[in-house]
Short mmCIF file of C-alpha atoms and ligand atoms in Angstrom, two decimals:
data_model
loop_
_atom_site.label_atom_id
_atom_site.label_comp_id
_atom_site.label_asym_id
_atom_site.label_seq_id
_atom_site.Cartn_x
_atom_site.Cartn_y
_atom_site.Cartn_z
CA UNK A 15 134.94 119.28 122.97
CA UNK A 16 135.44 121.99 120.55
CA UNK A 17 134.79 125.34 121.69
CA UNK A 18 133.53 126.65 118.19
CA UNK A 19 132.16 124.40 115.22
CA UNK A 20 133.98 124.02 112.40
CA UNK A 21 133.02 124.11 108.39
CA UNK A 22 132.50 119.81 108.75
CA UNK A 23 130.84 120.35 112.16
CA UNK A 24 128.52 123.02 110.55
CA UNK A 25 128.25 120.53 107.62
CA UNK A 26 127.42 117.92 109.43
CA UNK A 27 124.81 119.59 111.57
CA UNK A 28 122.86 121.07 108.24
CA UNK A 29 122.90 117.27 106.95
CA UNK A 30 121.10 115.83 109.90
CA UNK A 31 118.67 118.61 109.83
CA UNK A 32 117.92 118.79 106.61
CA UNK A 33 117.15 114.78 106.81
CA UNK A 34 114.09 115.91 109.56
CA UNK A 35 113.03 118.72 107.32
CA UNK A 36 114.45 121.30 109.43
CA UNK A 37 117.69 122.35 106.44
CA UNK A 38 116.25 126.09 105.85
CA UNK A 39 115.63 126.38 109.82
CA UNK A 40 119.13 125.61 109.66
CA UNK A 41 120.20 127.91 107.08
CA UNK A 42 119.00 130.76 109.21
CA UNK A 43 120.60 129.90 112.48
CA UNK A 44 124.19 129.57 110.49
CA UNK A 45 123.25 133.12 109.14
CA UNK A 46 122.51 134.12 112.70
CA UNK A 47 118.53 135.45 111.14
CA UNK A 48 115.79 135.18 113.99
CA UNK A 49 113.63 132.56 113.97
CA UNK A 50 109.98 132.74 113.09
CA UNK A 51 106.96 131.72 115.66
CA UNK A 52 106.45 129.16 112.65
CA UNK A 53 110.00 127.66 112.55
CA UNK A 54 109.62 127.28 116.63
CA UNK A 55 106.68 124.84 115.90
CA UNK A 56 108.80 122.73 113.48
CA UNK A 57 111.46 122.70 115.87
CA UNK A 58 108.77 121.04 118.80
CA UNK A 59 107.50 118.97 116.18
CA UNK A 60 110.55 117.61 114.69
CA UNK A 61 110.60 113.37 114.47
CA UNK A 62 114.79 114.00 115.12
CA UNK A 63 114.97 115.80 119.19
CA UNK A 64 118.61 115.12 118.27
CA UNK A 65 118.97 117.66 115.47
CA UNK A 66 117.82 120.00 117.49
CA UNK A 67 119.82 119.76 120.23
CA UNK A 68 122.60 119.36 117.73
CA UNK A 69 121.86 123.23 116.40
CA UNK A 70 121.12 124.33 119.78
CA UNK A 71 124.72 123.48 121.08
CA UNK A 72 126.54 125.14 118.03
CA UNK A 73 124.55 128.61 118.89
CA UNK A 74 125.42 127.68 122.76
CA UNK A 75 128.40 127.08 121.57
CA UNK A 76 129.14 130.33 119.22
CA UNK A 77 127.89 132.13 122.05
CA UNK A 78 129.99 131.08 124.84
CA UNK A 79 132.15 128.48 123.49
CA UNK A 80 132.96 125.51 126.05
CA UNK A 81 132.15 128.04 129.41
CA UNK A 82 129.49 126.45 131.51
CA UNK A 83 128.19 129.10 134.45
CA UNK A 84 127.23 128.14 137.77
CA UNK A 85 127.38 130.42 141.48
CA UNK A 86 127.57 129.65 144.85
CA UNK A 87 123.82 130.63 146.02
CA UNK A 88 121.30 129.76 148.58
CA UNK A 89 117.41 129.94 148.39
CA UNK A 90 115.32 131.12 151.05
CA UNK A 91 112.03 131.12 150.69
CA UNK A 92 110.52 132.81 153.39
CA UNK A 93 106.69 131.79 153.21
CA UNK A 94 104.34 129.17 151.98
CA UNK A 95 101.44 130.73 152.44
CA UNK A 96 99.93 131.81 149.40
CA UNK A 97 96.21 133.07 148.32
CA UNK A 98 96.49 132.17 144.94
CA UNK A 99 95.66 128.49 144.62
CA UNK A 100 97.33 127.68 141.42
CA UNK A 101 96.81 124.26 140.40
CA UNK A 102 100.38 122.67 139.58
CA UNK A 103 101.66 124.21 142.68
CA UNK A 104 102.89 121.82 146.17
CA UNK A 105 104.56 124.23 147.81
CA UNK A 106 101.72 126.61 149.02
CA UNK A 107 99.57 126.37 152.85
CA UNK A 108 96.81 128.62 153.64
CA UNK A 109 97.20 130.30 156.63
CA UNK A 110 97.03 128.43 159.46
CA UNK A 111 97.06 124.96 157.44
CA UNK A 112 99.20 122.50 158.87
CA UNK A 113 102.93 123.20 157.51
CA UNK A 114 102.31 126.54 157.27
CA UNK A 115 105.16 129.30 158.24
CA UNK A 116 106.53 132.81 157.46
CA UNK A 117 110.06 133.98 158.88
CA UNK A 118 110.69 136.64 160.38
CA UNK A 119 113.51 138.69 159.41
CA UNK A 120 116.09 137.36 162.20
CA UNK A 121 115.08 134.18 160.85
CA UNK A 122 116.02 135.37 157.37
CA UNK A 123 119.35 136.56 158.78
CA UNK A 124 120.30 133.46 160.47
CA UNK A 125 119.74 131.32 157.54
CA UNK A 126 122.30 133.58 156.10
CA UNK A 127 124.20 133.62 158.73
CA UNK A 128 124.82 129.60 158.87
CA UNK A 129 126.40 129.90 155.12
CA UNK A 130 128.65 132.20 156.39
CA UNK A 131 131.44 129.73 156.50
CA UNK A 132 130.66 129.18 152.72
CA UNK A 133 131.89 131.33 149.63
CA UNK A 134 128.25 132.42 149.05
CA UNK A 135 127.69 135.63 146.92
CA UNK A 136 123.55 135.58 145.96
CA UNK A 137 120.48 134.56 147.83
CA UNK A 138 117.47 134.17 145.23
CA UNK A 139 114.53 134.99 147.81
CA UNK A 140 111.27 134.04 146.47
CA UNK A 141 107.95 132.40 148.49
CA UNK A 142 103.87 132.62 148.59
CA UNK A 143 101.48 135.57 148.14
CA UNK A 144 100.57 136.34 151.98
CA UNK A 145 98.60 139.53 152.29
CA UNK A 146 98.88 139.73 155.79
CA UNK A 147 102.60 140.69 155.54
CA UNK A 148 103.07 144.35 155.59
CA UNK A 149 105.17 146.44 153.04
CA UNK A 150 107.71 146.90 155.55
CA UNK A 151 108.07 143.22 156.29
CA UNK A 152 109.83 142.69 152.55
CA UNK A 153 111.97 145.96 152.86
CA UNK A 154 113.23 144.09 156.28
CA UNK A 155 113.92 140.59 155.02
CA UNK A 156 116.26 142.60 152.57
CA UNK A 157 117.71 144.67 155.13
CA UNK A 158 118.41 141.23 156.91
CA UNK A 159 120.25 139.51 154.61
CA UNK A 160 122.17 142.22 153.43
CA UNK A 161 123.09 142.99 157.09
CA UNK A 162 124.40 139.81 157.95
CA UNK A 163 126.65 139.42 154.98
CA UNK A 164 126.68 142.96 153.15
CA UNK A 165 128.44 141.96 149.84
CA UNK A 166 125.81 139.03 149.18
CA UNK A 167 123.50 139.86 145.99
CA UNK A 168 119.89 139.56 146.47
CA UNK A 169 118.10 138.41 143.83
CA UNK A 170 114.05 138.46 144.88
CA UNK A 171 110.88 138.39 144.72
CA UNK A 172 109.11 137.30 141.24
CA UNK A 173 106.58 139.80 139.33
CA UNK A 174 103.66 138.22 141.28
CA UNK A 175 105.47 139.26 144.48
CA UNK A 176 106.50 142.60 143.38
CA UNK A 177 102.68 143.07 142.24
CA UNK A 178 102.33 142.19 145.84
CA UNK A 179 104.57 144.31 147.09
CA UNK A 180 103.40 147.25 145.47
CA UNK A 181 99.36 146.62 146.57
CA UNK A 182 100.71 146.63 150.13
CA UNK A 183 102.78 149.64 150.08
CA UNK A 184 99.96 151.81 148.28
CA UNK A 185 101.87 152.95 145.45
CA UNK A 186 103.30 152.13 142.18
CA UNK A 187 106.16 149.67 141.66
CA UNK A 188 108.09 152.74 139.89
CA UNK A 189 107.96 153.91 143.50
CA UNK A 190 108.75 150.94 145.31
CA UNK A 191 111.32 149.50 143.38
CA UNK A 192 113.90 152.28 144.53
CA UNK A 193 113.13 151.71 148.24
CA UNK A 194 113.37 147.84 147.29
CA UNK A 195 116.72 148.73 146.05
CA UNK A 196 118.00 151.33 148.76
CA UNK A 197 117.18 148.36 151.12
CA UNK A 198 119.81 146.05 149.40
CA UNK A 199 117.59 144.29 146.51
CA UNK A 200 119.71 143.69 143.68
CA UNK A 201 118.07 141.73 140.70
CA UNK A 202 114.81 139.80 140.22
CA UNK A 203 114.37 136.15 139.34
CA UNK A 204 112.50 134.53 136.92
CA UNK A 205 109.63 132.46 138.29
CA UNK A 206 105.94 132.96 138.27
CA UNK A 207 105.60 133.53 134.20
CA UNK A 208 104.37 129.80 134.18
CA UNK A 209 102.35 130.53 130.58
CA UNK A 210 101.53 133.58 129.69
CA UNK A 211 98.65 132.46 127.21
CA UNK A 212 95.34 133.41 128.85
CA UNK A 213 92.89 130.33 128.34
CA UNK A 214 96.35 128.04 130.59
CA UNK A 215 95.87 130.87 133.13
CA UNK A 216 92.13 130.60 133.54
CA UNK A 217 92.50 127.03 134.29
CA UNK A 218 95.35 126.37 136.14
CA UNK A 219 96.40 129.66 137.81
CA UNK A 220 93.49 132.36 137.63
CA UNK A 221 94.09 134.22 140.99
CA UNK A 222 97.63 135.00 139.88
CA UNK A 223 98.66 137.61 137.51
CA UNK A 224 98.12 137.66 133.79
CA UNK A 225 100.35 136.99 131.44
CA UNK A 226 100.31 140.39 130.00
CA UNK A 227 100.74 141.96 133.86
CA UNK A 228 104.05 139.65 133.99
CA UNK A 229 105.94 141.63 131.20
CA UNK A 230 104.32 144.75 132.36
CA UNK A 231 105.54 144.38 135.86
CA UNK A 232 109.23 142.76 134.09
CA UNK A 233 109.06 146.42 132.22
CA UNK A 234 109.04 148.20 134.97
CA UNK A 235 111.77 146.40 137.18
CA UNK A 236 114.31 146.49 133.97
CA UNK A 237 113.32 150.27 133.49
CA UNK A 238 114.40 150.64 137.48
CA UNK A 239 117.96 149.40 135.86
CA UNK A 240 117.45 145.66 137.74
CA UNK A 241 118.22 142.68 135.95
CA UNK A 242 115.87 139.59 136.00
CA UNK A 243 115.94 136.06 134.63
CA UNK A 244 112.67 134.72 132.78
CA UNK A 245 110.85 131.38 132.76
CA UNK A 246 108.44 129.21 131.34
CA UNK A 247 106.65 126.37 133.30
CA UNK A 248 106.12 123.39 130.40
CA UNK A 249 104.88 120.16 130.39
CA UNK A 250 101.45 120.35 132.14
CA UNK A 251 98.18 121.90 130.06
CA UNK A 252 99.84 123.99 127.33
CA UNK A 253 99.77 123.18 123.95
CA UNK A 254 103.15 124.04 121.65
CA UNK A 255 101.58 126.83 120.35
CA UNK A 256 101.31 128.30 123.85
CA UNK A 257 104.99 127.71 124.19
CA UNK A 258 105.96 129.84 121.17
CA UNK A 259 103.55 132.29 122.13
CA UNK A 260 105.52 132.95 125.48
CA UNK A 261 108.58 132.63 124.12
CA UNK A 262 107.93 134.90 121.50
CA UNK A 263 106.35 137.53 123.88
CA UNK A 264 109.75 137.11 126.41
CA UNK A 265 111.89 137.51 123.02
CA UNK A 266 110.15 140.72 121.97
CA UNK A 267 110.19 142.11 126.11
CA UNK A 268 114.02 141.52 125.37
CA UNK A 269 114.41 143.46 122.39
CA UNK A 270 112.65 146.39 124.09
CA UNK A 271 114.51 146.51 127.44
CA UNK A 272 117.32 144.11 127.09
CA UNK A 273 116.55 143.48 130.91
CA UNK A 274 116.32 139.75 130.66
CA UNK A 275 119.64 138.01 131.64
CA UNK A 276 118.89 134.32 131.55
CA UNK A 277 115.43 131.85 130.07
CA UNK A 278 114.81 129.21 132.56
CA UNK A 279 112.38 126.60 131.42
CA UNK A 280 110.98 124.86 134.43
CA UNK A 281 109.76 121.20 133.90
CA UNK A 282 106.30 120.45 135.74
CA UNK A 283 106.91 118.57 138.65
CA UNK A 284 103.33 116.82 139.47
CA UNK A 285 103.54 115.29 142.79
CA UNK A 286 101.57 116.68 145.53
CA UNK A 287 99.76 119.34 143.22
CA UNK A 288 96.16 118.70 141.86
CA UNK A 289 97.39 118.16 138.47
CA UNK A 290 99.14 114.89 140.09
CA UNK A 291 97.64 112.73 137.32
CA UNK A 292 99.78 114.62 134.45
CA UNK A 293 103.04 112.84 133.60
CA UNK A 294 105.12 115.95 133.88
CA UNK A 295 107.66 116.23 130.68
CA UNK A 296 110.49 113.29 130.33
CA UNK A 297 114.17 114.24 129.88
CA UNK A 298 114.31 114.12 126.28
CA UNK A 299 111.33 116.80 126.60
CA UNK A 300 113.46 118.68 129.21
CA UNK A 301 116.55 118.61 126.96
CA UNK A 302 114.28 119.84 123.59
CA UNK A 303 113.14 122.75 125.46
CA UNK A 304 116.21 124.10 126.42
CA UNK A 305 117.44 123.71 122.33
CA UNK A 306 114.06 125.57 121.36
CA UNK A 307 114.72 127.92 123.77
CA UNK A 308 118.04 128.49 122.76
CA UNK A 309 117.28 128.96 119.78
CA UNK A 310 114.28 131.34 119.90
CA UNK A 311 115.21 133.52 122.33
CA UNK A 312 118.59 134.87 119.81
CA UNK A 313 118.52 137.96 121.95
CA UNK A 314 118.73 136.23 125.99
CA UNK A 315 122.42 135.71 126.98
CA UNK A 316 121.85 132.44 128.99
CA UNK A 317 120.13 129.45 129.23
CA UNK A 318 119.56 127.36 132.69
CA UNK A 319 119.85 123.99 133.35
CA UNK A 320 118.63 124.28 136.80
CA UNK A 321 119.71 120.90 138.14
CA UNK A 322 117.71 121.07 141.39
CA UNK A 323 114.46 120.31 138.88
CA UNK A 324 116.37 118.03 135.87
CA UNK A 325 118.63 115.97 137.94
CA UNK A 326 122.64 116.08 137.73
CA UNK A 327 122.62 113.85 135.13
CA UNK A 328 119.71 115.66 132.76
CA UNK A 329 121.75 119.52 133.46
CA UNK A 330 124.91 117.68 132.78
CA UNK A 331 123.75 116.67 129.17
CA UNK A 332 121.96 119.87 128.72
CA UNK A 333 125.34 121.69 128.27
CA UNK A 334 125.22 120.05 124.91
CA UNK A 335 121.36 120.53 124.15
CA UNK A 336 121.68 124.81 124.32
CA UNK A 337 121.98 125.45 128.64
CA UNK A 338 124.87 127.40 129.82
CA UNK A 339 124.43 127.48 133.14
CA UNK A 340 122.89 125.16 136.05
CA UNK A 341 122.16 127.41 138.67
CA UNK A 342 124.20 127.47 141.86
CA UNK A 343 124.58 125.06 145.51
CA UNK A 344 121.10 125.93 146.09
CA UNK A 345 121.52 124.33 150.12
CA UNK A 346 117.59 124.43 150.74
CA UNK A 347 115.27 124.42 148.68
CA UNK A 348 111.20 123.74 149.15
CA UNK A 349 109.37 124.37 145.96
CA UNK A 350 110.42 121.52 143.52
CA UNK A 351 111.17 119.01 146.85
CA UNK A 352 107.54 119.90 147.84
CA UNK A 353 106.60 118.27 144.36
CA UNK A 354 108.49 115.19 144.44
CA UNK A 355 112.02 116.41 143.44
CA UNK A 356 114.69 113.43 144.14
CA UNK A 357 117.48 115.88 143.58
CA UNK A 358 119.52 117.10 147.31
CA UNK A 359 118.97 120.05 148.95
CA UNK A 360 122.39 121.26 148.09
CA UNK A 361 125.37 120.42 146.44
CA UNK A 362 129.40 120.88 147.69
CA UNK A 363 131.16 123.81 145.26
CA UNK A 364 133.35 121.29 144.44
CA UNK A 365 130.79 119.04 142.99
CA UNK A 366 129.52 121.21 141.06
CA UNK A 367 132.90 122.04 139.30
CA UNK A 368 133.37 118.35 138.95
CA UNK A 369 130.30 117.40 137.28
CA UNK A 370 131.10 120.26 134.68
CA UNK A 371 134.34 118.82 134.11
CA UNK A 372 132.47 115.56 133.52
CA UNK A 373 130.33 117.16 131.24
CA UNK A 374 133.21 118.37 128.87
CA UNK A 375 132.64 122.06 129.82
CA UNK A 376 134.89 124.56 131.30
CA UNK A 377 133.02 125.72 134.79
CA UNK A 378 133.25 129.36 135.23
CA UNK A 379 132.05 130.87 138.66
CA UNK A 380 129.69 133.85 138.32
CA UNK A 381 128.12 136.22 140.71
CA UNK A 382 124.22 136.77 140.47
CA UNK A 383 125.10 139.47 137.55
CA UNK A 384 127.57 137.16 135.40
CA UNK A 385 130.89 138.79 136.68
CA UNK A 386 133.24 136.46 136.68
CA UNK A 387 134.37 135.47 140.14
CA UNK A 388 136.79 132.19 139.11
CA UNK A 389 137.47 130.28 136.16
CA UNK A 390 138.89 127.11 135.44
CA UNK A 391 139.94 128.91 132.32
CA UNK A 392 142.71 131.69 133.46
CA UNK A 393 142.37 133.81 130.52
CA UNK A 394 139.14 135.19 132.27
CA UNK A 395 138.72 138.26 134.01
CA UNK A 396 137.55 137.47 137.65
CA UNK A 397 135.33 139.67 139.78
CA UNK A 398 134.52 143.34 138.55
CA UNK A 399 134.60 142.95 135.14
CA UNK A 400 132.15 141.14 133.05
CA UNK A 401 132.72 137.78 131.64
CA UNK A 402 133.14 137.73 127.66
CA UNK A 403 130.04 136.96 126.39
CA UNK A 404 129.83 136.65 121.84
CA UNK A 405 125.95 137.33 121.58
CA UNK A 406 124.61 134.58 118.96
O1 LIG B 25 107.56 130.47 140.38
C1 LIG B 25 105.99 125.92 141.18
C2 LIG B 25 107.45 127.03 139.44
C3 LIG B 25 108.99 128.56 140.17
C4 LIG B 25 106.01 123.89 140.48
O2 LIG B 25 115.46 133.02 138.29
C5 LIG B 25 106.83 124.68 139.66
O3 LIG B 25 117.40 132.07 138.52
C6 LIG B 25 107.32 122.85 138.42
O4 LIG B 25 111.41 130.31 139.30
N1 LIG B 25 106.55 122.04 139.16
C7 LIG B 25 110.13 128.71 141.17
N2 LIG B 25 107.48 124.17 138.64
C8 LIG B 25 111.48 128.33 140.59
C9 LIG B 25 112.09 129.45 139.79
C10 LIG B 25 113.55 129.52 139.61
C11 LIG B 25 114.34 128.44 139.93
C12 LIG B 25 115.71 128.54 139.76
C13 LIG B 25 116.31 129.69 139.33
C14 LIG B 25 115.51 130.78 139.02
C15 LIG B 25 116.15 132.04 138.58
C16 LIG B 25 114.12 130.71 139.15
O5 LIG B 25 108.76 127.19 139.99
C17 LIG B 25 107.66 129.10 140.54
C18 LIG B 25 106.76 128.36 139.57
O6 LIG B 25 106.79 129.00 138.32
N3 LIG B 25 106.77 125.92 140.11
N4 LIG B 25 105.51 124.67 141.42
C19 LIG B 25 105.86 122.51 140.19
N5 LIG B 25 105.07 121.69 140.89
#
């Protein structure tokens, strides 16, 4: 695969979207000119997926030529009791519902503890809304991890969490955050966004936060100095326009703090929820997602394939549809299984690097922050100093 198109490639590419109407959309990706929330439309709308993926891949591509990112991670998520009901969620009890459990922190640490045989450098520690736990419970869950294995990054809690958070300790988030981060916290992930557009929230997730308090809350943690990933949830209620909408709010959050380090767009999963009786998106919808995500978010460095949620298959063509990454080894994860994921729990390092190889990508180890820890390509810098990234 080449790492950067060439003039026939570029050629080519403008011919086949120019044939689905899409030739001045075109125009302005070559030119490397922002998108419009108009050209995103066309782009959902298109009758040829293919040309977009096809555009898609040559920004992937100018961006990070044939590197595909993945990490050696594991999730814990360390409650599933929640208060906040949202509708296309499986993964939340009420307390004292069957199924229901919070760890404690030596709980916390001994999950850790059993990777310790394993290269692991990141735990992504997300879980339910429980009001019951106390402001010092999430300071200790930290402290936990990062006492067991003290180099490991901790990337936690989503906005709704830090929201959370903040309520319990009984004082703004510009307050907590640098206790969160004294305790060992060292970047957020992306979940909760779901859609930010108000009339999706009312109906399928009105006891969680707004749209609007999402990038507030995202403000705030990138004006601590932490880095966090964004999402989108797709494929349930939302209507394109919805899409663009939060894509074009994350894109303009981006310009302003430049805090957002990777755009994950998570496919509905319906089993087990009480939107069971939506179809969820099919690949080809996975796959065009990632391309219009690529290409309308010109100023977020990376794009997920997170494989727990597509399949190995579905991440392993979406390094040619825009994705540059497919998250990490995962080992346990509850939210998407919970929902009727097939995927394992986990998959061997090796694997992984395999099924990039496959792929016809170059797979690059990263820690949490996109330092490069090993590279099948040796002209890389490893560990300490960050991986060359061209921005698109
Ligand atoms: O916050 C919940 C969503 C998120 C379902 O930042 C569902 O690197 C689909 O955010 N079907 C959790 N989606 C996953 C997540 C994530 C995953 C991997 C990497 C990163 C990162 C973040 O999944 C939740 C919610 O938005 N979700 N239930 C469901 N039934």
């Amino acid at each position: 695969m080449s790492a950067l198109s060439p003039a026939t490639d570029i050629d080519r590419i403008r011919a086949r979207c120019a044939a689905t109407g899409l030739g001045d959309i075109a125009d302005k990706v070559f030119a490397g000119e922002r998108l419009s929330r108009e050209d995103g439309v066309r782009l959902y709308r298109a009758r040829d997926p293919f040309a977009v993926g096809m555009l898609a891949n040559h920004v992937r591509e100018r961006m990070h030529g044939d590197l595909a990112y993945f990490n050696v991670n594991q999730h814990i998520n360390y409650t599933n009791v929640c208060n906040k009901l949202c509708r296309f969620c499986a993964f939340q009890r009420l307390p004292g519902q069957e199924g229901a459990y919070v760890m404690t922190p030596d709980e916390v640490a001994t999950k850790i503890r059993e990777q310790l045989s394993e290269p692991v450098t990141e735990v992504h520690m997300v879980a339910g809304i429980y009001p019951k736990l106390p402001y010092s419970y999430y300071l200790d869950i930290v402290r936990a991890a990062k006492a067991v294995r003290p180099d490991i990054h901790v990337k936690g809690f989503t906005m709704i969490e830090l929201m959370q958070i903040a309520k319990r300790a009984k004082k703004p988030l510009a307050e907590v955050l640098p206790e969160l981060i004294e305790a060992g916290l060292g970047s957020c992930p992306g979940g909760g966004a779901e859609i930010f557009a108000d009339r999706v929230h009312e109906e399928g997730y009105h006891l969680k936060n707004t749209g609007q308090q999402w990038i507030d809350t995202a403000r705030t943690v990138h004006q601590a100095g932490l880095k966090s990933n964004c999402t989108m949830l797709h494929g349930h209620i939302e209507t394109i326009e919805e899409r663009i909408d939060h894509l074009d709010k994350l894109r303009l959050l981006q310009d302003e703090t430049g805090g957002l380090q990777t755009y994950i767009p998570l496919s509905f999963h319906p089993e087990n929820t009480e939107w069971s009786h939506l179809p969820g998106p099919t690949a080809l919808d996975e796959l065009r997602e990632l391309a219009v995500g690529r290409l309308m978010l010109d100023n977020v460095p990376h794009i997920k394939a997170y494989w727990i949620m597509l399949t190995i298959p579905v991440a392993q063509l979406a390094l040619t549809w825009g994705a540059d990454d497919v998250d990490g080894t995962v080992v346990e994860e509850k939210i998407y299984h919970d929902a009727g994921a097939s995927t394992p729990q986990r998959v061997a390092r090796a694997e992984l690097v395999q099924w990039i190889r496959d792929a016809g990508r170059v797979p690059v180890e990263r820690d949490t922050v996109y330092n490069v820890v090993w590279s099948a390509d040796e002209s890389l810098a490893t560990v300490g100093e960050a991986a060359p990234v061209a921005r698109g």
